[in-house]
Coordinates of C-alpha atoms in Angstrom, one line a residue:
M1 CA 3.7 40.1 -19.7
T2 CA 5.6 37.3 -21.6
A3 CA 3.8 34.4 -23.3
R4 CA 4.8 32.0 -20.6
Q5 CA 3.5 34.4 -17.8
A6 CA 0.2 34.7 -19.7
W7 CA -0.1 30.9 -20.0
I8 CA 0.5 30.3 -16.4
A9 CA -2.0 33.0 -15.3
L10 CA -4.5 31.6 -17.4
I11 CA -4.1 28.1 -16.1
T12 CA -4.1 29.4 -12.6
L13 CA -7.4 31.3 -13.2
M14 CA -9.1 28.3 -14.8
I15 CA -8.0 26.0 -11.7
S16 CA -9.2 28.5 -9.1
L17 CA -12.4 29.5 -10.8
G18 CA -13.3 26.3 -12.6
N19 CA -13.5 24.1 -9.5
P20 CA -12.9 26.0 -6.3
L21 CA -13.3 22.7 -4.2
Q22 CA -10.3 21.3 -5.9
A23 CA -8.0 24.5 -5.8
R24 CA -4.4 24.0 -4.9
E25 CA -1.5 26.1 -4.3
I26 CA -0.1 27.2 -7.8
W27 CA 3.6 27.5 -8.2
T28 CA 4.1 30.4 -10.7
E29 CA 7.9 31.0 -10.9
G30 CA 8.7 28.2 -13.3
V31 CA 11.9 27.3 -15.1
P32 CA 12.8 29.0 -18.5
D33 CA 10.6 27.8 -21.4
A34 CA 13.5 26.6 -23.5
Y35 CA 15.2 24.6 -20.6
F36 CA 11.7 23.0 -19.8
Q37 CA 11.1 22.1 -23.4
H38 CA 14.6 20.4 -23.5
F39 CA 13.8 18.4 -20.3
I40 CA 10.5 17.2 -21.9
D41 CA 12.2 16.0 -25.0
F42 CA 14.8 14.2 -22.9
Y43 CA 12.2 12.7 -20.5
K44 CA 10.1 11.3 -23.3
A45 CA 13.2 9.7 -24.6
D46 CA 14.7 8.3 -21.5
P47 CA 13.1 7.8 -17.8
S48 CA 16.5 8.6 -16.3
A49 CA 16.1 12.3 -17.3
M50 CA 13.9 13.1 -14.3
G51 CA 16.7 12.3 -11.9
R52 CA 19.4 14.0 -13.8
W53 CA 17.6 17.2 -14.3
A54 CA 15.9 17.3 -11.0
P55 CA 18.2 19.9 -9.5
G56 CA 17.4 22.2 -12.4
L57 CA 13.7 21.6 -11.9
S58 CA 13.6 22.7 -8.4
K59 CA 11.6 25.9 -9.3
I60 CA 9.3 24.2 -11.7
S61 CA 5.9 25.7 -11.8
T62 CA 2.4 24.0 -11.5
A63 CA 1.7 24.4 -15.3
Q64 CA 5.0 22.8 -16.1
L65 CA 4.2 19.9 -13.8
D66 CA 1.0 19.5 -15.4
A67 CA 2.4 19.7 -18.9
T68 CA 5.0 17.0 -17.9
I69 CA 2.1 14.6 -17.0
K70 CA 0.3 15.4 -20.3
A71 CA 3.5 14.9 -22.3
L72 CA 4.0 11.4 -21.0
D73 CA 0.4 10.5 -21.5
T74 CA -0.3 9.7 -17.9
T75 CA -2.6 10.9 -15.2
Q76 CA -1.6 12.2 -11.8
F77 CA -2.0 8.6 -10.5
T78 CA -0.6 6.5 -13.4
Y79 CA 2.5 8.7 -13.3
L80 CA 3.5 7.7 -9.9
Y81 CA 2.1 4.0 -10.0
P82 CA 4.5 1.2 -9.6
M83 CA 3.7 -2.1 -11.2
E84 CA 4.5 -5.7 -10.2
M85 CA 4.4 -9.0 -12.0
K86 CA 4.9 -12.3 -10.2
G87 CA 7.2 -15.0 -11.5
F88 CA 4.2 -17.4 -12.0
E89 CA 2.8 -14.8 -14.5
L90 CA 6.0 -15.2 -16.6
P91 CA 6.0 -19.1 -16.5
E92 CA 8.4 -19.7 -19.4
Q93 CA 11.1 -17.6 -17.7
M94 CA 11.0 -19.3 -14.4
G95 CA 14.4 -21.0 -13.5
T96 CA 16.3 -18.2 -15.2
P97 CA 19.0 -16.5 -13.2
V98 CA 17.7 -13.1 -12.0
E99 CA 20.8 -11.2 -13.1
A100 CA 20.3 -12.3 -16.8
L101 CA 16.9 -10.6 -16.9
S102 CA 16.2 -7.0 -17.7
L103 CA 13.4 -4.7 -19.1
M104 CA 13.5 -2.4 -22.2
A105 CA 11.0 -0.3 -23.9
V106 CA 10.8 1.7 -27.2
R107 CA 11.2 5.4 -26.4
A108 CA 11.7 8.2 -29.0
G109 CA 12.2 5.5 -31.6
K110 CA 14.9 3.6 -29.8
L111 CA 15.0 0.4 -27.7
I112 CA 16.4 1.5 -24.3
P113 CA 16.7 0.0 -20.9
I114 CA 14.1 1.1 -18.3
P115 CA 14.4 1.0 -14.5
F116 CA 13.3 -2.3 -12.9
Q117 CA 14.2 -4.7 -10.2
I118 CA 13.5 -8.4 -9.3
D119 CA 12.7 -8.9 -5.6
E120 CA 12.6 -12.2 -3.7
F121 CA 10.7 -13.1 -0.6
D122 CA 10.7 -15.7 2.3
K123 CA 8.0 -18.1 2.9
T124 CA 5.9 -15.6 5.0
G125 CA 6.1 -12.8 2.3
L126 CA 8.8 -10.7 3.8
I127 CA 11.5 -9.3 1.4
W128 CA 14.3 -11.9 1.3
I129 CA 17.7 -10.3 2.3
E130 CA 20.3 -13.0 2.9
G131 CA 21.2 -13.5 6.5
E132 CA 18.3 -11.4 7.9
N133 CA 15.1 -13.6 7.6
D134 CA 13.7 -15.8 10.2
H135 CA 12.1 -18.2 7.6
P136 CA 13.5 -19.8 4.5
P137 CA 13.3 -18.3 1.0
E138 CA 10.4 -18.9 -1.3
G139 CA 12.1 -20.8 -4.1
E140 CA 16.0 -20.6 -4.8
P141 CA 17.6 -17.1 -4.2
G142 CA 19.1 -15.7 -7.5
I143 CA 16.7 -17.8 -9.7
F144 CA 13.5 -16.3 -11.0
D145 CA 10.8 -18.2 -9.2
D146 CA 7.0 -18.3 -8.8
F147 CA 6.7 -15.7 -6.2
D148 CA 9.6 -13.4 -7.2
E149 CA 8.4 -9.9 -8.2
L150 CA 9.3 -8.0 -11.3
V151 CA 8.8 -4.2 -10.4
F152 CA 8.7 -1.3 -12.7
M153 CA 6.8 2.0 -13.3
F154 CA 3.7 2.3 -15.6
R155 CA 5.0 5.6 -17.0
D156 CA 8.3 4.0 -18.3
G157 CA 6.6 1.8 -20.8
G158 CA 6.7 2.8 -24.4
N159 CA 3.8 3.8 -26.5
A160 CA 5.4 2.2 -29.5
R161 CA 5.9 -1.6 -30.2
Y162 CA 9.2 -3.1 -30.8
S163 CA 10.0 -3.9 -34.5
A164 CA 13.0 -5.9 -35.4
T165 CA 13.5 -4.0 -38.6
E166 CA 13.2 -0.4 -36.8
H167 CA 14.8 -0.8 -33.4
E168 CA 18.3 -2.2 -32.7
L169 CA 18.8 -4.8 -30.0
K170 CA 22.6 -4.7 -29.6
S171 CA 22.9 -8.0 -27.5
G172 CA 20.8 -10.6 -25.9
E173 CA 17.3 -11.8 -26.8
I174 CA 13.7 -10.4 -26.2
L175 CA 11.9 -13.0 -24.4
K176 CA 8.4 -11.5 -24.0
E177 CA 6.4 -8.5 -25.0
I178 CA 4.3 -7.1 -22.0
R179 CA 1.3 -4.8 -22.5
L180 CA 0.3 -2.3 -19.8
D181 CA -3.3 -1.1 -19.9
S182 CA -4.8 1.7 -18.1
P183 CA -8.4 2.9 -18.2
R184 CA -7.3 6.6 -18.7
N185 CA -4.2 6.2 -21.0
Q186 CA -3.1 4.6 -24.2
P187 CA -1.5 1.1 -24.0
R188 CA 2.1 0.9 -23.2
Y189 CA 4.6 -1.9 -24.0
I190 CA 7.7 -3.2 -22.3
Y191 CA 10.1 -6.0 -23.1
L192 CA 11.5 -8.7 -21.0
V193 CA 15.1 -9.3 -22.1
R194 CA 17.8 -11.9 -21.5
N195 CA 21.6 -11.5 -21.4
N196 CA 21.6 -7.7 -22.3
P197 CA 24.0 -5.9 -20.1
E198 CA 22.4 -2.4 -20.6
R199 CA 20.8 -0.9 -17.6
S200 CA 19.0 2.4 -17.0
R201 CA 20.8 5.1 -14.9
A202 CA 17.6 6.1 -13.2
D203 CA 17.4 5.4 -9.4
Y204 CA 13.9 6.8 -8.3
V205 CA 14.5 6.1 -4.5
S206 CA 17.4 5.2 -2.3
A207 CA 18.1 4.4 1.4
D208 CA 21.1 5.0 3.8
L209 CA 20.5 2.8 6.9
E210 CA 23.4 4.2 8.9
A211 CA 22.4 7.7 8.3
G212 CA 18.7 7.0 8.6
Q213 CA 17.7 8.6 5.3
I214 CA 15.3 7.8 2.5
Q215 CA 15.5 9.9 -0.6
S216 CA 13.4 9.9 -3.7
T217 CA 13.5 12.1 -6.7
L218 CA 10.8 14.2 -5.2
M219 CA 11.0 13.8 -1.4
D220 CA 13.4 13.4 1.5
L221 CA 12.8 11.5 4.8
D222 CA 15.2 11.6 7.9
Y223 CA 14.7 9.4 10.8
E224 CA 16.6 8.0 13.8
P225 CA 18.7 5.1 12.5
D226 CA 17.9 2.7 15.3
D227 CA 14.2 3.6 15.6
F228 CA 12.0 4.3 12.4
T229 CA 9.2 5.6 14.7
Q230 CA 11.3 8.6 15.4
I231 CA 11.1 10.6 12.1
H232 CA 12.9 13.9 12.2
S233 CA 11.7 15.4 8.9
M234 CA 9.8 14.8 5.8
A235 CA 10.2 17.5 3.0
P236 CA 9.6 17.9 -0.7
R237 CA 12.5 18.5 -3.0
L238 CA 10.7 20.6 -5.7
G239 CA 8.8 24.0 -5.5
P240 CA 8.8 26.8 -3.2
H241 CA 8.4 24.9 -0.2
Q242 CA 11.4 22.4 -0.8
E243 CA 13.2 21.4 2.4
T244 CA 10.4 22.6 4.6
S245 CA 9.5 19.7 6.8
V246 CA 5.8 18.8 7.4
F247 CA 6.4 16.4 10.1
D248 CA 6.4 16.5 13.9
N249 CA 6.0 13.1 15.3
I250 CA 4.4 9.6 15.2
Y251 CA 2.9 8.5 18.5
V252 CA 1.5 5.2 19.4
N253 CA 0.2 4.2 22.8
I254 CA -1.2 0.8 23.7
S255 CA -2.6 0.3 27.2
T256 CA -4.0 -3.0 28.1
G257 CA -5.0 -5.1 31.2
I258 CA -3.3 -8.4 31.7
L259 CA -5.7 -11.1 32.7
N260 CA -7.9 -8.5 34.4
Q261 CA -8.6 -4.8 33.7
K262 CA -6.9 -3.4 36.7
L263 CA -3.5 -4.8 36.1
R264 CA -2.6 -2.6 33.2
V265 CA 0.5 -2.1 31.1
D266 CA 1.2 1.0 29.1
L267 CA 3.4 0.9 26.0
D268 CA 4.3 3.8 23.7
T269 CA 6.7 4.9 21.1
R270 CA 8.5 7.4 23.5
K271 CA 9.7 4.7 26.0
N272 CA 9.2 1.2 25.0
I273 CA 8.1 0.5 21.4
K274 CA 11.0 0.6 18.9
A275 CA 11.1 -0.3 15.3
T276 CA 14.7 -0.8 14.3
P277 CA 15.6 -1.0 10.5
I278 CA 17.9 -3.9 10.2
A279 CA 18.5 -4.4 6.5
V280 CA 17.2 -2.9 3.1
K281 CA 16.8 -4.2 -0.4
D282 CA 17.6 -0.9 -2.4
G283 CA 16.6 -1.1 -6.0
P284 CA 15.9 1.7 -8.7
V285 CA 12.2 1.6 -8.3
R286 CA 11.6 0.3 -4.8
V287 CA 13.4 0.3 -1.4
S288 CA 12.1 -2.5 0.9
M289 CA 13.2 -1.9 4.4
L290 CA 13.2 -4.8 6.8
V291 CA 12.3 -3.6 10.3
K292 CA 12.4 -5.2 13.7
A293 CA 9.7 -4.0 16.2
R294 CA 10.5 -5.0 19.8
I295 CA 8.8 -4.0 23.1
W296 CA 11.0 -2.8 25.8
Y297 CA 10.1 -2.7 29.4
A298 CA 12.1 -1.4 32.4
F299 CA 14.8 -0.4 29.9
M300 CA 15.1 -4.1 28.8
P301 CA 14.0 -5.8 25.7
T302 CA 11.1 -8.2 26.1
F303 CA 10.6 -11.6 24.3
F304 CA 8.1 -10.0 21.9
S305 CA 9.5 -8.9 18.5
Q306 CA 8.0 -8.9 15.1
K307 CA 9.6 -8.3 11.7
F308 CA 7.8 -6.4 9.1
Q309 CA 8.7 -4.4 6.0
V310 CA 8.1 -0.9 4.6
D311 CA 8.3 -0.3 0.8
F312 CA 9.2 3.1 -0.4
Y313 CA 8.6 4.3 -4.0
E314 CA 9.3 7.5 -5.7
Q315 CA 5.8 9.0 -4.6
S316 CA 4.4 6.5 -2.2
V317 CA 5.0 4.3 0.9
T318 CA 3.4 0.9 1.4
I319 CA 3.3 -1.2 4.7
P320 CA 2.3 -4.6 3.5
S321 CA 0.8 -6.0 6.7
R322 CA 1.0 -9.8 6.3
F323 CA -1.3 -12.4 7.6
A324 CA 0.4 -15.8 7.3
I325 CA -1.0 -19.0 8.8
G326 CA 1.5 -18.8 11.6
S327 CA -0.2 -15.6 12.7
V328 CA -3.1 -17.6 14.1
K329 CA -1.2 -19.1 17.1
V330 CA 0.4 -15.8 18.0
L331 CA -3.0 -14.0 17.8
K332 CA -4.7 -16.5 19.9
F333 CA -1.9 -16.4 22.5
F334 CA -2.2 -12.7 23.0
L335 CA -6.0 -12.6 23.2
M336 CA -5.9 -15.1 26.1
F337 CA -4.2 -12.5 28.2
L338 CA -5.5 -9.0 26.9
R339 CA -8.2 -7.4 28.8
D340 CA -9.8 -4.0 27.6
P341 CA -7.0 -2.9 25.4
R342 CA -6.9 0.7 24.2
I343 CA -4.8 2.0 21.3
H344 CA -4.1 5.7 20.4
F345 CA -2.3 6.4 17.2
A346 CA -1.5 9.9 16.0
I347 CA 0.6 11.6 13.5
D348 CA 1.5 15.2 14.4
F349 CA 2.0 17.5 11.4
H350 CA 3.9 20.8 11.1
N351 CA 3.9 23.7 8.8
L352 CA 0.6 22.8 7.1
E353 CA -1.4 26.0 7.7
G354 CA -4.2 26.2 5.1
A355 CA -4.0 22.5 4.3
R356 CA -7.3 20.8 3.7
V357 CA -8.3 17.3 5.1
T358 CA -11.1 15.0 4.5
F359 CA -11.9 11.2 4.3
Q360 CA -14.3 9.1 2.3
S361 CA -17.0 8.5 5.0
V362 CA -17.6 12.4 5.4
Y363 CA -17.0 13.4 1.9
G364 CA -20.5 13.5 0.8
Q365 CA -20.6 17.1 -0.3
Q366 CA -16.9 17.3 -1.1
Q367 CA -16.3 19.0 2.2
Y368 CA -12.9 19.5 3.7
G369 CA -11.5 20.6 7.1
V370 CA -9.2 23.6 6.7
V371 CA -6.1 23.7 9.0
D372 CA -6.3 27.0 10.7
G373 CA -5.8 26.2 14.3
T374 CA -9.3 26.1 15.3
M375 CA -11.8 23.2 15.1
S376 CA -14.8 23.9 12.7
D377 CA -18.1 22.0 12.9
F378 CA -17.0 19.7 10.1
E379 CA -13.7 19.0 11.6
K380 CA -15.6 18.1 15.0
T381 CA -17.6 15.7 12.6
M382 CA -14.5 14.2 11.3
N383 CA -13.1 13.7 14.8
A384 CA -16.3 11.8 15.8
T385 CA -16.3 9.6 12.7
R386 CA -15.9 5.7 13.4
L387 CA -14.1 4.6 10.3
P388 CA -12.6 6.7 7.4
G389 CA -13.8 4.5 4.7
D390 CA -11.5 3.5 1.7
W391 CA -9.4 6.7 1.7
L392 CA -8.2 9.8 3.4
H393 CA -7.0 12.9 1.5
M394 CA -4.8 15.8 2.5
D395 CA -4.0 18.7 0.3
S396 CA -0.9 20.2 1.7
N397 CA -1.6 23.7 0.5
Q398 CA 2.1 23.5 -0.8
G399 CA 1.6 22.1 -4.2
W400 CA 1.5 18.5 -3.4
E401 CA -0.8 16.1 -1.6
M402 CA -1.2 13.0 0.5
F403 CA -3.8 10.3 -0.2
F404 CA -4.1 7.2 1.9
S405 CA -5.5 4.1 0.6
N406 CA -7.0 2.0 3.3
H407 CA -6.9 -1.7 2.9
M408 CA -7.9 -2.8 6.4
P409 CA -10.5 -5.5 5.7
V410 CA -13.2 -3.7 7.6
V411 CA -15.8 -2.0 5.4
P412 CA -17.9 0.6 7.4
N413 CA -21.1 -1.0 8.5
G414 CA -20.0 -4.1 6.8
L415 CA -19.9 -7.8 7.9
F416 CA -16.6 -7.8 9.7
D417 CA -17.5 -4.4 11.3
A418 CA -20.7 -6.0 12.7
F419 CA -18.6 -8.6 14.4
L420 CA -16.6 -5.8 16.2
E421 CA -19.4 -5.0 18.5
G422 CA -17.8 -4.1 21.9
V423 CA -15.0 -2.2 20.4
N424 CA -15.2 1.7 20.6
M425 CA -13.3 3.1 17.8
N426 CA -13.1 6.6 16.0
M427 CA -11.0 8.7 13.9
F428 CA -8.7 11.2 15.9
Y429 CA -8.6 14.8 14.3
E430 CA -7.4 17.9 16.0
D431 CA -6.8 21.3 14.5
D432 CA -5.9 23.4 17.6
A433 CA -2.8 25.8 17.8
T434 CA -3.1 25.8 21.6
S435 CA -3.2 22.0 22.1
T436 CA 0.1 20.5 23.2
T437 CA 1.4 17.0 23.9
E438 CA 4.3 15.6 25.8
Y439 CA 5.6 13.8 22.7
E440 CA 5.6 16.6 20.2
R441 CA 8.6 18.8 19.1
F442 CA 6.5 21.7 17.8
P443 CA 3.6 23.1 19.9
G444 CA 0.0 22.8 18.5
A445 CA -2.0 20.4 16.6
T446 CA -1.7 21.6 13.2
P447 CA -3.1 19.0 12.5
R448 CA -2.9 15.9 14.5
L449 CA -4.5 12.9 12.7
G450 CA -5.1 9.3 13.6
F451 CA -7.4 6.9 15.4
Q452 CA -8.1 5.6 18.8
S453 CA -10.0 2.3 20.1
S454 CA -10.9 0.7 23.2
G455 CA -12.3 -2.7 24.2
L456 CA -12.1 -6.1 22.7
P457 CA -15.3 -7.8 21.2
R458 CA -16.5 -10.8 23.1
T459 CA -17.4 -12.5 19.8
V460 CA -13.9 -12.2 18.5
I461 CA -12.4 -13.6 21.8
D462 CA -14.9 -16.5 21.4
L463 CA -14.0 -17.0 17.8
M464 CA -10.3 -17.3 18.5
G465 CA -10.9 -19.8 21.2
A466 CA -13.0 -21.9 18.9
I467 CA -10.5 -22.1 16.0
P468 CA -10.0 -25.7 15.1
K469 CA -6.6 -26.9 17.0
L470 CA -4.3 -27.8 14.2
D471 CA -0.4 -27.5 13.9
Y472 CA -0.5 -24.2 12.2
A473 CA 3.2 -23.6 12.9
N474 CA 4.3 -26.2 10.6
M475 CA 2.0 -25.2 7.6
N476 CA 3.7 -23.1 5.0
S477 CA 0.8 -21.6 3.4
L478 CA -2.9 -20.5 3.8
G479 CA -3.6 -23.1 1.1
E480 CA -2.3 -25.9 3.2
A481 CA -4.4 -24.7 6.2
I482 CA -7.5 -24.7 3.9
L483 CA -6.8 -28.3 3.0
A484 CA -6.3 -29.3 6.7
L485 CA -9.3 -27.3 7.8
A486 CA -11.4 -28.9 5.2
D487 CA -10.5 -32.4 6.3
A488 CA -11.1 -31.5 10.0
E489 CA -14.8 -30.6 9.2
D490 CA -15.6 -34.3 9.0
K491 CA -14.3 -34.7 12.5
G492 CA -16.7 -32.0 13.9
A493 CA -13.8 -29.4 14.3
F494 CA -16.0 -26.4 13.4
E495 CA -18.9 -27.1 15.7
K496 CA -18.1 -24.5 18.3
Y497 CA -16.9 -22.0 15.7
D498 CA -20.1 -22.3 13.8
E499 CA -22.2 -21.7 16.8
V500 CA -20.4 -18.5 17.9
V501 CA -20.9 -17.1 14.3
H502 CA -24.6 -18.3 14.3
E503 CA -25.3 -16.5 17.5
R504 CA -24.0 -13.1 16.0
L505 CA -25.7 -13.7 12.6
V506 CA -29.1 -14.2 14.3
A507 CA -28.7 -11.0 16.2
L508 CA -27.8 -9.2 12.8
N509 CA -30.7 -10.9 11.1
N510 CA -33.1 -9.8 13.7
A511 CA -31.8 -6.1 13.2
G512 CA -32.6 -6.4 9.5
R513 CA -29.1 -6.8 8.4
F514 CA -27.6 -9.6 6.0
T515 CA -31.1 -11.1 5.6
T516 CA -30.4 -13.3 2.5
V517 CA -27.5 -15.6 1.6
P518 CA -26.5 -13.4 -1.3
S519 CA -26.2 -10.3 0.7
L520 CA -24.2 -12.2 3.4
A521 CA -21.8 -13.6 0.7
D522 CA -21.6 -10.2 -0.9
A523 CA -20.7 -8.5 2.5
F524 CA -18.1 -11.1 3.1
I525 CA -16.4 -10.6 -0.3
A526 CA -16.5 -6.7 0.3
D527 CA -14.3 -7.1 3.3
L528 CA -12.1 -9.7 1.8
D529 CA -11.5 -7.8 -1.3
R530 CA -9.5 -5.0 0.6
M531 CA -6.8 -7.8 1.1
N532 CA -4.3 -9.1 -1.4
F533 CA -3.8 -12.9 -1.4
S534 CA -0.6 -14.0 -2.9
G535 CA -0.6 -17.0 -5.2
I536 CA -4.0 -16.8 -6.7
D537 CA -5.6 -14.0 -8.6
R538 CA -7.8 -11.7 -6.5
K539 CA -10.9 -12.1 -8.8
T540 CA -10.6 -15.8 -9.0
F541 CA -10.1 -16.2 -5.2
N542 CA -13.1 -14.1 -4.6
Q543 CA -15.3 -16.1 -7.0
L544 CA -14.2 -19.3 -5.3
V545 CA -15.1 -18.0 -1.8
H546 CA -18.5 -16.4 -3.0
Q547 CA -19.6 -19.6 -4.8
A548 CA -18.7 -21.9 -2.0
I549 CA -20.7 -19.9 0.3
M550 CA -23.7 -19.8 -2.0
D551 CA -23.6 -23.6 -2.6
T552 CA -23.3 -24.6 1.1
T553 CA -25.6 -22.1 2.9
Q554 CA -29.3 -22.4 3.2
T555 CA -30.0 -19.6 5.6
P556 CA -28.2 -16.3 6.4
T557 CA -28.1 -17.1 10.0
R558 CA -25.9 -20.3 9.9
I559 CA -22.8 -20.9 7.9
S560 CA -20.9 -24.2 8.0
H561 CA -17.4 -22.9 7.6
G562 CA -15.9 -26.4 7.0
K563 CA -18.3 -27.2 4.4
V564 CA -17.4 -23.8 2.8
L565 CA -13.7 -24.7 2.7
Q566 CA -14.6 -28.2 1.5
R567 CA -16.6 -26.7 -1.5
M568 CA -13.8 -24.3 -2.2
V569 CA -11.4 -27.3 -2.5
E570 CA -13.8 -29.0 -5.0
L571 CA -14.3 -25.8 -7.0
A572 CA -10.6 -25.3 -7.2
E573 CA -10.0 -28.8 -8.4
A574 CA -12.7 -28.5 -11.0
Q575 CA -11.0 -25.4 -12.4
G576 CA -7.5 -26.6 -12.3
I577 CA -6.5 -24.3 -9.5
D578 CA -3.9 -25.4 -7.1
I579 CA -5.2 -24.2 -3.8
T580 CA -1.8 -24.8 -2.1
R581 CA -0.5 -21.9 -4.1
L582 CA -2.3 -19.5 -1.8
R583 CA 0.6 -18.4 0.4
Y584 CA -0.4 -15.4 2.6
A585 CA -2.6 -12.3 2.7
T586 CA -1.5 -8.7 2.9
M587 CA -3.3 -5.5 3.7
D588 CA -1.2 -3.1 1.4
N589 CA -2.1 0.2 3.2
T590 CA -0.5 2.9 1.0
L591 CA 0.2 6.6 1.2
W592 CA 0.6 8.3 -2.0
F593 CA 2.1 11.6 -2.7
P594 CA 0.7 13.0 -5.9
A595 CA 1.4 16.6 -7.0
W596 CA -2.5 16.8 -7.2
V597 CA -5.3 14.2 -7.2
G598 CA -6.5 15.7 -10.4
E599 CA -9.7 17.5 -11.6
G600 CA -11.9 14.7 -10.5
G601 CA -10.9 15.2 -6.9
A602 CA -10.2 12.6 -4.3
S603 CA -13.0 10.2 -5.1
D604 CA -11.8 10.0 -8.7
F605 CA -8.3 9.4 -7.6
H606 CA -9.5 6.5 -5.5
W607 CA -11.3 5.2 -8.5
Q608 CA -8.0 5.2 -10.4
V609 CA -6.4 3.4 -7.4
S610 CA -9.1 0.8 -7.6
N611 CA -8.7 0.5 -11.4
A612 CA -4.9 0.5 -11.6
P613 CA -3.1 -0.4 -14.8
R614 CA -2.6 -4.1 -15.4
A615 CA 0.1 -6.0 -17.3
S616 CA -0.5 -8.9 -19.6
L617 CA 1.5 -11.0 -22.0
T618 CA 0.7 -10.3 -25.6
G619 CA 0.6 -12.9 -28.4
G620 CA 4.1 -11.4 -29.3
V621 CA 5.6 -9.7 -32.2
N622 CA 8.7 -10.8 -34.1
L623 CA 11.2 -11.1 -31.2
P624 CA 14.6 -12.3 -32.7
S625 CA 17.8 -12.4 -30.7
A626 CA 20.5 -9.9 -31.5
A627 CA 22.7 -12.9 -32.7
A628 CA 19.9 -14.0 -35.1
R629 CA 20.2 -10.8 -36.9

């Protein structure tokens, strides 16, 4: 036995015996030691090394993967974590041409360019792609503005800081030093540079709309070019299972009554729900795909269509579901007509025998359902669970994993959940080799995973009907709506809305829930915290809302929503916060693809997601321009 083989065997034994609940498939073949060490040396010096060396690493071992993570001083999570900074976080650089800006870091003693991109958006938060958006751009295209995003990877920052006497800047000037802090790793530093032509060769993810392909360094995704719901395959590019697709199908069925329960319409992804990719912003760190969803009926397109975006990274996919103020009118319109809607959503997997599945709300004893073609008692419990909690985890049993971060603003047994009385919902999980459906390509549920719901809560219908009648369509932001709604309070605009909420809060209070004002405020913030509000820092916004509720609410059974908004405006003015900067909200539901969630298991991976690295401007070091030297 060689030294390398002994090392691999020892690590394999430690993983399998030390924590059997977190056991994973171990890739033992590996690449030659000398080749691997050369790769590590190159990778530590230049982020583009992974892309250039990837073909030669297709047989990398588990031990070598872990050694790579350790060599870069990252965890399994921070290795794959993409970071974003808004333009307003770099106020001195606003107004600069986007093409003039770049990022650099000190790696292996040299100041080098690292992969980055600057993305622009429209007024509703959709990626801005010239000629493709329905709404005007936020700011001036091509100019670094308030809500533009600077995107980069945490791992690409350098552990060393720039020194003008030690590191050469061949051209341009360094504008800012940015520090990246992670609870589990040493600080890293990156540098915002102007007028330097150097660019990294790394390209972590790319898209081909005509071919219907997304390719990252580590994974391939193929789909029908005119319908993103029709995914053909999803397969890893590394390890012994490379090019083995684990995907069968996505199925969505929506059945609803129109005005009454008997006149029903059935819509599904096989016949009349299409999601057509229409444009893409393809950068080295992120691919943002603009998709147009449309309902077809009797083989004809209907009036209903909606644009959304999907963001692809090297090891994650995010669908930033948006809530802009214009959404209120659309939502009210549909709720007027829908009766007893039923939704069934399922992802059918393939080639995942031996995979392990769980989610937060059933994870108490670190239990997993094992995909073996039969439903265990635990899997039956999973199938009957109402909500998954904050996360869902699947170990593929192929050396890589899936981890879903749930950002829907409904905490199980929380405040918003309590207002959904009348809706029957539950997770859908099936592990049955004999179960077949009309929409699958490969027979059997191995596994089939999703959720289903039916009904519409009377309280929600009443609330939508009671929303104050304002001209939301001509408002550009949530902040503008808050000011308008605060003014409307003095005209009694919230009387009906307040009464609907009061009736439900009385019932909850009688049941022993939310019996104090602080508990009510805390529950509201717990739901709200799952959303990302653009324009005001999450912590600051949550504090404004919480304090406004506490200051204006005397009893947990009655909230004056207009007075809460008025107090929010007062508090914001007192703290120098421009409330109109609050543009829109997103639910950034994300599917991560780590090689492993790590020794701490799924709950620890979720902790890292919730305590992700943060970027901040430092006081600066000596940052002269190249010309000055």
